[in-house]
Amino acid sequence: MLKCRTVWKKLAPLARASSTLCRQNVRRAGLNNGKMPSCVPAGHMSTGPAGGGRENQMYFLLVGVTCVGGGVYVRDSLPASLQFPSHTPYLLIGGGTASFAAARSIRARDPGAKVLIVTDEPVPPYMRPPLSKELWFSDDPSVTETLRFKQWNGKERSIYFQPPSFYISAEELDGAENGGVAVLTSKTVVHMDVRGNKIKLDDNTEISYDKCLIATGGVPRSLQVIERAGEEVMKRTTLFRKVEDFKSLDKVSRNIKSITIIGGGFLGSELACALGRRSTECDLEVIQMFPEKGNMGKVLPEYLSNWTTEKVKKEGVKVISEALVKSVVCKDEKLEIQLKDGRLVKTDHIVAAVGLEPNVDLAKSAGLEVDSDFGGFRVNAELQARSNIWVAGDAACFYDIRLGRRRVEHHDHAVVSGRLAGENMTGANKPYWHQSMFWSDLGPDVGYEAIGIVDSSLPTVGVFAKATSKDTPKAATEKSGTGIRSESETEDTAVSPVASPTPAPPAVLQKDEYGKGVIFYLRDKVVVGIILWNVFNRMPVARKIIKDGEQHVDLNEVAKLFNIHDD
């Protein structure tokens, strides 16, 4: 007992300080009216009953509070039995965009709904696009901590969809009179019992549900040559996907001399441009390599891919095209990337941006079908995998009534599919007809929006015009007032668009004159995909063209619908 009292004397001030700090932080965050959450003692000690064999056993609990995006988020630090209910009416597996969109949709249709989100990340739902775009262009040295950034239109926002005060604690969800949304962070669902309507977490806790959404997203692919290269190479390789990856890469890029991005797609090209801008500030060599002839070679027609490659080079990036990696070794604290054609590249760090693998880990235990061609959980037109199980976002393989079965890995699709899944979980029974769009920005000056099937192997027709200062992502967001462009696009409908009377120029202009334009992708002479190159706020028109599914004799005339020749 004497030993225990001595320890308590030393720890008691820490306990009182932690309790005071916790109350202050909770009050600042606006949680629980400034009171400590119920059933959450700031510090407790017990010597046990006399003679019970636990005289010197001490129990001490500190409630962890951490800052999230400028706010305070109460972390899960309680015994499992106190953290969350054993049953929830609406269970959402995954903490990304699709899951949050579903939660908001459920609450809109059922205001008293109790929604539980389970995520393996340590933070509440957030948007991913800024991780490879705006955050890298921030002037704030503490951006990795605040995770706040200025959009191209100059307005500031957080990557988090809602502040911590939006959510209620999981242990309070069951008794919440008006329902709410709770988030279980740092928890992984390892087993799904479809017949029993319950899941098992990685700590063996079970939670039953009435209706469930699977929005598990995906995991970044790696290269087999990197995985086989050993621990030293893996330690110097980033697979970019989450907030922690952004923080880690930001830190790494400030403390090395050379970084190599493998991959020429959306993510690889965005990160190359972002790091290229930084290279002039901190003497950083930025290399981008990919197997195609030019950036975005799988998406853009060759002439536009080549133009994009020159744009990336101007951002300070050394581009190595037609590069197939043969091996990677760590030698003398450097990574040596051996290409199949004999070229050797030495670098300090690798970023592998070679695609996404849908997370279908639950398919086996749940007995859900995985599409053999596209990957992801196969769902019907209402995004259902079973009568009370829905799938949305990157992990959903759905049937597109216009373009066939597809799986889409973009923000707008996550928003719209999550929202629809939430509606259908509350009884809407609506089919997924929406043609989702996606966008990519190579900095604030060049950007494009796309819809449908955009594959460079398809025949294309491009119609271009000279760009003005208004034809940039920055100008577009200044006009629309939103930085995440799909937020302004998904609700719009094209109604009888009026074509510009200005005559269209030839489909392809002089070299390097791709200031702005429209690229049509054709299959059997029907437009199945459209890219709007530095043309913004015209996505409803593109959506209608694909939905109509008509053959067009002269696509120059169709291009007039986008008013690209207007000043």
C-alpha positions in Angstrom: 0.0 0.0 0.0 2.9 2.4 0.8 4.4 1.8 -2.6 1.0 2.4 -4.3 0.3 5.7 -2.3 3.8 6.9 -3.3 3.0 6.3 -7.0 -0.3 8.0 -6.7 1.2 11.1 -5.1 3.5 11.4 -8.2 0.7 10.8 -10.7 -2.2 12.7 -9.1 -1.0 16.1 -10.3 -0.7 14.7 -13.8 -4.2 13.3 -13.6 -5.7 16.6 -12.4 -3.9 18.5 -15.1 -5.0 16.0 -17.7 -8.6 16.3 -16.4 -8.5 20.1 -16.6 -7.0 20.1 -20.1 -9.5 17.6 -21.3 -12.4 19.7 -20.0 -11.0 22.8 -21.6 -10.5 21.1 -24.9 -13.9 19.5 -24.9 -15.4 23.0 -24.0 -13.5 24.6 -26.9 -14.7 22.0 -29.3 -18.3 22.5 -28.2 -18.8 18.9 -27.3 -21.3 17.8 -24.7 -21.9 21.4 -23.6 -18.4 21.7 -22.2 -18.8 18.7 -19.8 -16.7 15.7 -19.7 -18.3 12.8 -21.7 -20.4 10.5 -19.6 -18.7 7.4 -18.3 -15.3 9.0 -19.0 -13.3 9.5 -15.7 -10.2 11.7 -16.3 -8.2 9.6 -13.9 -9.0 6.8 -11.5 -6.9 4.7 -9.1 -7.9 1.7 -7.0 -5.9 -0.5 -4.7 -8.6 -3.2 -4.8 -10.4 -4.8 -1.9 -8.2 -5.6 1.1 -6.9 -9.1 1.1 -8.0 -9.6 -2.5 -4.6 -10.2 -3.8 -4.5 -6.9 -5.7 -3.3 -4.6 -3.0 -0.6 -3.1 -5.2 -2.5 -3.1 -8.5 -3.2 0.4 -9.9 -5.7 1.4 -12.6 -5.1 4.7 -14.2 -6.9 6.1 -17.2 -6.2 9.2 -19.2 -8.6 10.3 -21.8 -6.7 11.1 -25.0 -7.6 14.3 -26.8 -6.1 15.3 -30.1 -6.4 18.2 -32.5 -8.0 17.5 -35.8 -8.1 20.1 -38.5 -8.0 22.9 -36.0 -10.6 21.3 -33.8 -10.5 18.8 -30.9 -11.5 15.2 -31.5 -12.0 12.9 -28.5 -10.2 9.7 -29.3 -11.2 6.2 -28.4 -9.4 5.5 -25.1 -12.1 3.5 -23.2 -12.7 -0.2 -22.6 -14.5 -1.6 -25.6 -17.7 -2.2 -23.6 -18.1 1.5 -23.0 -17.0 2.7 -26.4 -19.9 1.7 -28.7 -23.3 0.0 -28.8 -23.6 -3.7 -29.6 -26.3 -2.8 -32.2 -26.8 0.0 -34.7 -29.6 0.6 -37.2 -27.3 1.9 -39.8 -23.7 0.6 -40.0 -21.3 2.2 -42.5 -18.0 0.4 -43.0 -15.3 2.8 -44.1 -14.6 6.4 -43.3 -14.2 8.0 -46.7 -16.2 10.3 -48.9 -18.8 7.6 -49.9 -19.5 6.8 -46.3 -19.9 10.4 -45.2 -22.2 11.1 -48.2 -24.3 8.1 -47.2 -24.5 9.2 -43.5 -25.6 12.7 -44.5 -28.2 11.3 -46.9 -29.6 8.9 -44.3 -30.0 11.7 -41.8 -31.7 13.9 -44.4 -34.4 11.3 -45.1 -34.5 10.0 -41.5 -33.7 12.8 -39.1 -33.8 10.6 -36.1 -31.5 7.9 -37.6 -28.6 6.5 -35.6 -25.6 6.0 -37.9 -22.3 4.4 -36.9 -19.3 4.8 -39.1 -16.4 2.4 -38.6 -13.0 3.4 -40.1 -9.5 2.0 -39.8 -8.1 5.6 -40.0 -7.5 7.6 -36.8 -9.5 10.6 -37.9 -13.1 11.3 -39.0 -14.2 11.4 -42.7 -12.3 13.8 -45.0 -11.9 14.5 -48.7 -8.9 13.0 -50.5 -8.4 15.3 -53.6 -6.6 18.1 -51.7 -3.9 15.6 -50.5 -2.4 15.7 -54.0 -3.6 19.1 -55.1 -4.1 22.3 -53.0 -2.4 21.2 -49.8 1.0 21.2 -51.6 0.6 24.8 -52.7 -0.2 26.1 -49.2 2.0 28.9 -47.8 1.2 27.9 -44.3 4.2 26.0 -42.7 1.8 24.2 -40.3 -0.4 22.9 -43.1 0.4 19.3 -42.2 -1.0 19.9 -38.7 -4.0 22.1 -39.5 -4.9 20.4 -42.8 -6.5 23.6 -43.8 -5.7 25.0 -47.3 -6.6 27.7 -49.7 -8.6 26.6 -52.7 -7.8 27.9 -56.1 -10.4 30.6 -55.5 -8.6 31.8 -52.4 -11.2 30.6 -49.9 -9.9 28.6 -47.0 -11.3 25.3 -45.8 -10.4 22.1 -44.0 -10.1 18.7 -45.6 -12.6 17.4 -43.0 -16.2 17.3 -44.1 -17.4 18.4 -40.7 -15.8 19.6 -37.5 -15.7 17.1 -34.5 -18.7 18.8 -32.9 -20.9 17.4 -35.8 -20.5 13.9 -34.5 -21.7 12.4 -31.2 -19.6 9.9 -29.2 -20.2 6.2 -30.1 -21.1 5.3 -26.5 -23.9 7.9 -26.6 -25.4 6.8 -29.9 -27.7 4.2 -28.6 -29.4 6.6 -26.2 -29.4 9.6 -28.4 -33.0 10.9 -28.5 -32.6 12.6 -31.9 -30.1 10.1 -33.3 -26.8 11.3 -34.8 -23.6 10.1 -36.5 -20.8 8.5 -34.5 -17.4 7.5 -35.8 -15.3 4.6 -34.5 -11.8 5.4 -35.5 -8.8 3.0 -35.8 -11.1 0.0 -36.0 -11.0 -2.6 -38.7 -13.9 -4.9 -39.6 -12.3 -8.3 -40.1 -15.4 -10.5 -40.5 -19.0 -10.1 -41.7 -21.8 -12.4 -40.9 -24.4 -11.7 -43.5 -27.0 -14.1 -42.1 -26.6 -12.9 -38.6 -26.5 -9.3 -39.6 -23.4 -8.6 -37.6 -19.7 -7.7 -38.0 -16.6 -8.5 -35.9 -13.8 -5.9 -35.3 -10.1 -6.5 -35.0 -10.5 -6.5 -31.2 -13.1 -9.3 -31.5 -16.0 -6.9 -30.6 -19.2 -7.7 -32.4 -21.8 -5.2 -33.6 -25.1 -6.1 -35.2 -26.9 -3.9 -37.7 -30.2 -3.5 -39.5 -28.7 -2.1 -42.7 -25.1 -1.9 -43.8 -23.1 0.0 -46.3 -19.7 -1.3 -47.5 -17.6 1.7 -48.5 -14.1 0.3 -47.9 -12.5 2.1 -50.9 -9.2 0.8 -52.0 -5.5 0.3 -51.2 -2.7 1.7 -53.4 -1.0 -0.8 -55.6 2.7 -1.3 -55.4 5.2 -2.8 -57.9 6.3 -6.4 -57.4 9.9 -5.3 -58.0 9.7 -3.0 -55.0 7.9 -5.5 -52.8 10.7 -8.1 -53.6 13.5 -5.5 -53.0 13.5 -5.8 -49.2 12.9 -3.7 -46.1 15.4 -1.0 -46.9 13.7 -0.2 -50.2 10.2 -0.4 -48.7 11.2 2.1 -46.0 12.1 4.5 -48.7 8.9 4.1 -50.6 5.6 5.8 -50.2 2.3 4.4 -51.4 0.2 7.6 -51.4 -3.4 7.4 -50.3 -4.2 8.8 -46.8 -3.6 11.9 -44.6 -0.7 10.2 -42.9 0.9 9.6 -46.4 0.6 13.3 -47.2 2.2 14.2 -43.8 5.0 11.7 -44.3 5.8 12.6 -47.9 5.8 16.3 -47.0 8.4 15.7 -44.3 10.5 13.4 -46.4 10.5 15.8 -49.4 12.0 18.5 -47.1 14.9 16.4 -45.9 16.2 14.7 -49.1 17.8 15.7 -52.3 16.0 13.5 -54.9 12.6 12.0 -55.1 11.2 9.7 -57.9 7.5 9.3 -58.7 6.7 6.1 -60.6 3.4 6.4 -62.5 2.1 8.8 -65.1 -1.6 8.8 -64.3 -3.7 11.3 -62.3 -2.0 11.0 -59.0 1.5 10.6 -60.3 1.2 13.7 -62.5 -0.4 15.8 -59.8 2.2 14.9 -57.2 5.0 15.5 -59.8 3.7 19.0 -60.5 3.3 19.8 -56.8 6.7 18.6 -55.8 8.2 20.2 -58.9 7.0 23.6 -57.7 8.7 22.9 -54.3 12.0 21.8 -56.0 12.9 25.4 -56.7 12.5 26.3 -53.0 14.5 23.5 -51.4 16.9 22.2 -54.0 14.9 19.0 -54.6 15.4 16.9 -57.7 12.0 15.6 -58.8 11.8 12.7 -61.3 8.7 11.2 -62.8 8.9 7.9 -64.8 6.2 5.8 -66.5 5.9 3.2 -69.2 3.8 5.3 -71.5 5.1 7.8 -74.1 3.7 10.8 -72.2 1.9 11.9 -69.1 -1.7 10.6 -68.8 -0.9 8.4 -71.8 -3.7 5.9 -71.0 -6.2 8.7 -70.9 -5.2 11.5 -73.3 -4.7 11.3 -77.0 -1.0 11.2 -77.9 -0.7 14.9 -79.0 -2.3 16.1 -75.7 -0.3 13.7 -73.6 2.9 15.1 -75.2 1.7 18.6 -74.5 1.0 17.7 -70.8 4.4 16.2 -70.5 6.0 19.4 -71.6 3.9 21.3 -69.0 5.1 18.9 -66.3 8.7 19.5 -67.3 8.2 23.3 -67.0 7.1 22.7 -63.4 10.7 21.5 -62.7 10.2 17.8 -63.1 12.6 15.5 -64.9 10.4 13.2 -67.0 11.5 9.7 -68.0 9.0 8.2 -70.4 8.8 4.6 -71.7 10.4 3.5 -68.4 9.8 -0.1 -67.3 11.3 -0.8 -63.9 13.4 -4.0 -63.8 14.8 -3.8 -60.3 15.3 -1.6 -57.3 18.1 -1.9 -54.8 19.4 0.2 -51.9 23.1 0.9 -52.2 25.2 3.4 -50.2 22.0 5.0 -48.7 20.6 5.6 -52.3 17.9 3.8 -54.2 19.0 2.6 -57.6 16.2 2.0 -60.1 17.3 -0.2 -63.0 15.2 0.1 -66.1 14.7 -2.7 -68.6 16.4 -0.7 -71.4 19.5 -0.3 -69.3 19.0 3.2 -67.9 19.8 3.7 -64.2 18.2 6.2 -62.0 19.6 7.1 -58.5 17.2 8.7 -56.0 16.6 9.0 -52.2 12.9 8.2 -52.2 10.2 6.6 -54.3 6.5 7.4 -54.6 4.6 4.5 -56.2 1.5 5.9 -57.9 0.5 3.0 -60.1 -3.2 2.6 -59.3 -5.7 1.4 -56.7 -6.8 -2.1 -55.7 -10.4 -2.2 -54.5 -10.6 -3.4 -50.9 -12.8 -6.5 -51.0 -11.3 -8.2 -47.9 -14.8 -8.8 -46.5 -16.0 -10.6 -49.6 -15.0 -14.1 -48.4 -16.6 -14.0 -45.0 -19.6 -12.2 -46.3 -20.1 -14.4 -49.3 -20.3 -11.4 -51.6 -19.5 -11.6 -55.3 -16.4 -9.9 -56.6 -16.3 -8.9 -60.3 -13.6 -10.8 -62.1 -13.0 -8.1 -64.7 -13.1 -4.8 -62.9 -12.7 -5.9 -59.3 -14.9 -4.6 -56.5 -18.2 -5.9 -55.1 -20.8 -6.6 -57.8 -24.0 -4.7 -57.0 -27.3 -4.1 -58.8 -28.7 -0.8 -60.2 -29.7 0.2 -56.6 -26.1 -0.5 -55.4 -27.3 -3.5 -53.4 -25.2 -6.6 -52.9 -27.8 -8.2 -50.6 -31.3 -7.1 -49.5 -29.9 -5.1 -46.6 -26.3 -4.5 -47.8 -25.2 -1.8 -50.1 -21.8 -0.9 -51.6 -20.6 2.6 -52.8 -17.5 4.4 -53.9 -14.3 2.8 -55.2 -15.3 -0.7 -54.0 -18.6 -0.9 -56.0 -18.7 -2.5 -59.4 -22.1 -1.3 -60.8 -24.0 -1.6 -64.0 -24.1 1.6 -66.1 -27.3 1.5 -68.2 -25.5 3.5 -70.9 -21.9 2.2 -70.8 -22.1 -1.2 -69.2 -20.6 -2.6 -66.1 -18.0 -0.3 -64.5 -16.0 0.5 -61.4 -15.1 4.2 -60.9 -12.4 5.6 -58.5 -13.1 9.3 -58.3 -14.4 11.8 -55.8 -17.7 12.7 -57.6 -18.6 9.0 -57.9 -18.0 8.5 -54.2 -20.2 11.5 -53.4 -23.1 10.5 -55.7 -23.0 6.7 -55.1 -22.7 7.2 -51.3 -25.6 9.6 -51.4 -27.8 7.2 -53.4 -26.9 4.3 -51.3 -28.0 6.3 -48.2 -31.3 7.2 -49.8 -31.9 3.5 -50.8 -31.0 2.4 -47.2 -34.0 4.5 -46.1 -36.3 3.0 -48.7 -35.9 5.2 -51.8 -35.3 2.2 -54.2 -33.7 4.5 -56.8 -31.4 3.2 -59.6 -27.9 4.6 -60.2 -28.2 6.5 -63.5 -25.8 9.3 -62.8 -22.7 9.7 -65.0 -20.0 10.7 -62.5 -17.3 13.1 -63.5 -13.7 13.5 -62.3 -11.2 16.2 -62.5 -7.4 16.7 -62.3 -5.4 19.8 -61.9 -1.7 20.3 -62.8 -1.5 23.2 -60.5 -3.8 26.3 -60.5 -3.3 27.0 -64.2 -4.1 23.8 -66.1 -7.0 21.5 -65.3 -9.5 19.2 -66.9 -12.8 17.6 -66.2 -13.9 14.3 -67.7 -16.9 12.0 -67.8 -17.7 8.6 -69.2 -15.1 6.2 -70.7 -11.9 8.2 -71.4 -9.4 5.7 -72.8 -6.6 6.7 -75.2 -7.1 3.5 -77.2 -10.5 4.7 -78.4 -10.8 7.0 -81.5 -11.0 10.7 -80.4 -11.9 14.0 -81.9 -10.5 17.2 -80.3 -11.8 20.7 -80.8 -9.7 23.5 -79.4 -9.7 27.2 -79.0 -7.3 29.8 -77.6 -7.4 30.1 -73.8 -7.8 33.3 -71.8 -7.0 34.2 -68.2 -10.5 33.0 -67.3 -9.8 29.4 -68.5 -7.9 28.0 -65.5 -8.9 26.0 -62.5 -8.3 29.0 -60.3 -10.6 31.2 -62.4 -13.2 28.5 -62.5 -13.4 28.1 -58.7 -13.4 31.9 -58.2 -16.5 32.0 -60.4 -18.3 29.0 -58.9 -17.2 29.6 -55.3 -16.3 26.0 -54.7 -13.0 24.3 -54.8 -14.2 20.7 -55.0 -15.8 21.1 -58.3 -18.1 18.1 -58.2 -20.0 19.7 -55.4 -21.3 22.3 -57.8 -21.7 19.8 -60.7 -23.7 16.9 -59.3 -26.9 18.7 -58.8 -27.0 20.5 -62.2 -29.0 19.4 -65.2 -28.5 20.4 -68.8 -31.7 21.8 -70.3 -31.6 22.7 -74.0 -28.1 24.0 -74.1 -27.6 27.0 -76.5 -24.7 26.6 -78.9 -22.3 29.5 -79.5 -22.9 31.1 -82.9 -19.1 31.4 -83.4 -17.8 29.0 -86.1 -15.6 26.2 -84.9 -12.0 26.0 -86.0 -10.4 22.8 -87.3 -10.3 19.9 -84.8 -6.5 20.2 -84.1 -4.8 23.6 -84.1 -1.2 24.5 -84.4 1.4 22.8 -82.2 1.1 23.7 -78.5 -2.2 25.6 -79.0 -4.2 23.4 -76.8 -5.3 26.3 -74.5 -8.9 25.0 -74.0 -11.1 22.5 -75.8 -13.3 19.4 -75.8 -12.1 15.9 -76.6 -14.7 13.4 -77.6 -14.1 9.6 -77.2 -16.0 7.4 -79.6 -17.1 3.8 -79.6 -19.1 2.6 -82.7 -19.3 6.3 -83.7 -21.1 7.1 -80.5 -19.6 9.5 -77.9 -18.9 7.5 -74.7 -16.5 9.9 -73.0 -15.7 13.6 -73.0 -12.8 15.6 -71.6 -13.2 19.3 -71.0 -9.7 20.8 -71.2 -9.6 24.0 -69.3 -13.3 24.3 -69.9 -15.3 24.4 -66.7 -18.9 24.4 -65.5 -20.1 22.6 -68.6 -20.3 19.1 -67.2 -24.2 18.9 -67.4 -23.9 19.4 -71.2 -21.3 16.6 -71.5 -23.5 14.4 -69.3 -26.5 14.9 -71.5 -24.5 14.1 -74.7 -23.4 10.7 -73.3 -26.9 10.0 -71.9 -28.5 10.6 -75.3 -26.2 8.1 -76.9 -26.6 9.5 -80.5 -24.3 9.4 -83.5 -23.0 12.8 -84.5 -22.0 13.6 -88.1 -20.0 16.7 -87.2 -18.5 16.9 -83.7 -17.3 20.5 -84.4 -21.0 21.4 -84.2 -21.4 19.5 -81.0 -18.4 21.4 -79.5 -20.3 24.6 -80.0 -22.6 23.5 -77.1 -19.7 24.1 -74.8 -19.2 27.7 -75.9 -15.4 27.2 -76.1 -15.0 30.0 -78.7 -16.6 32.6 -76.4 -14.2 35.1 -74.9 
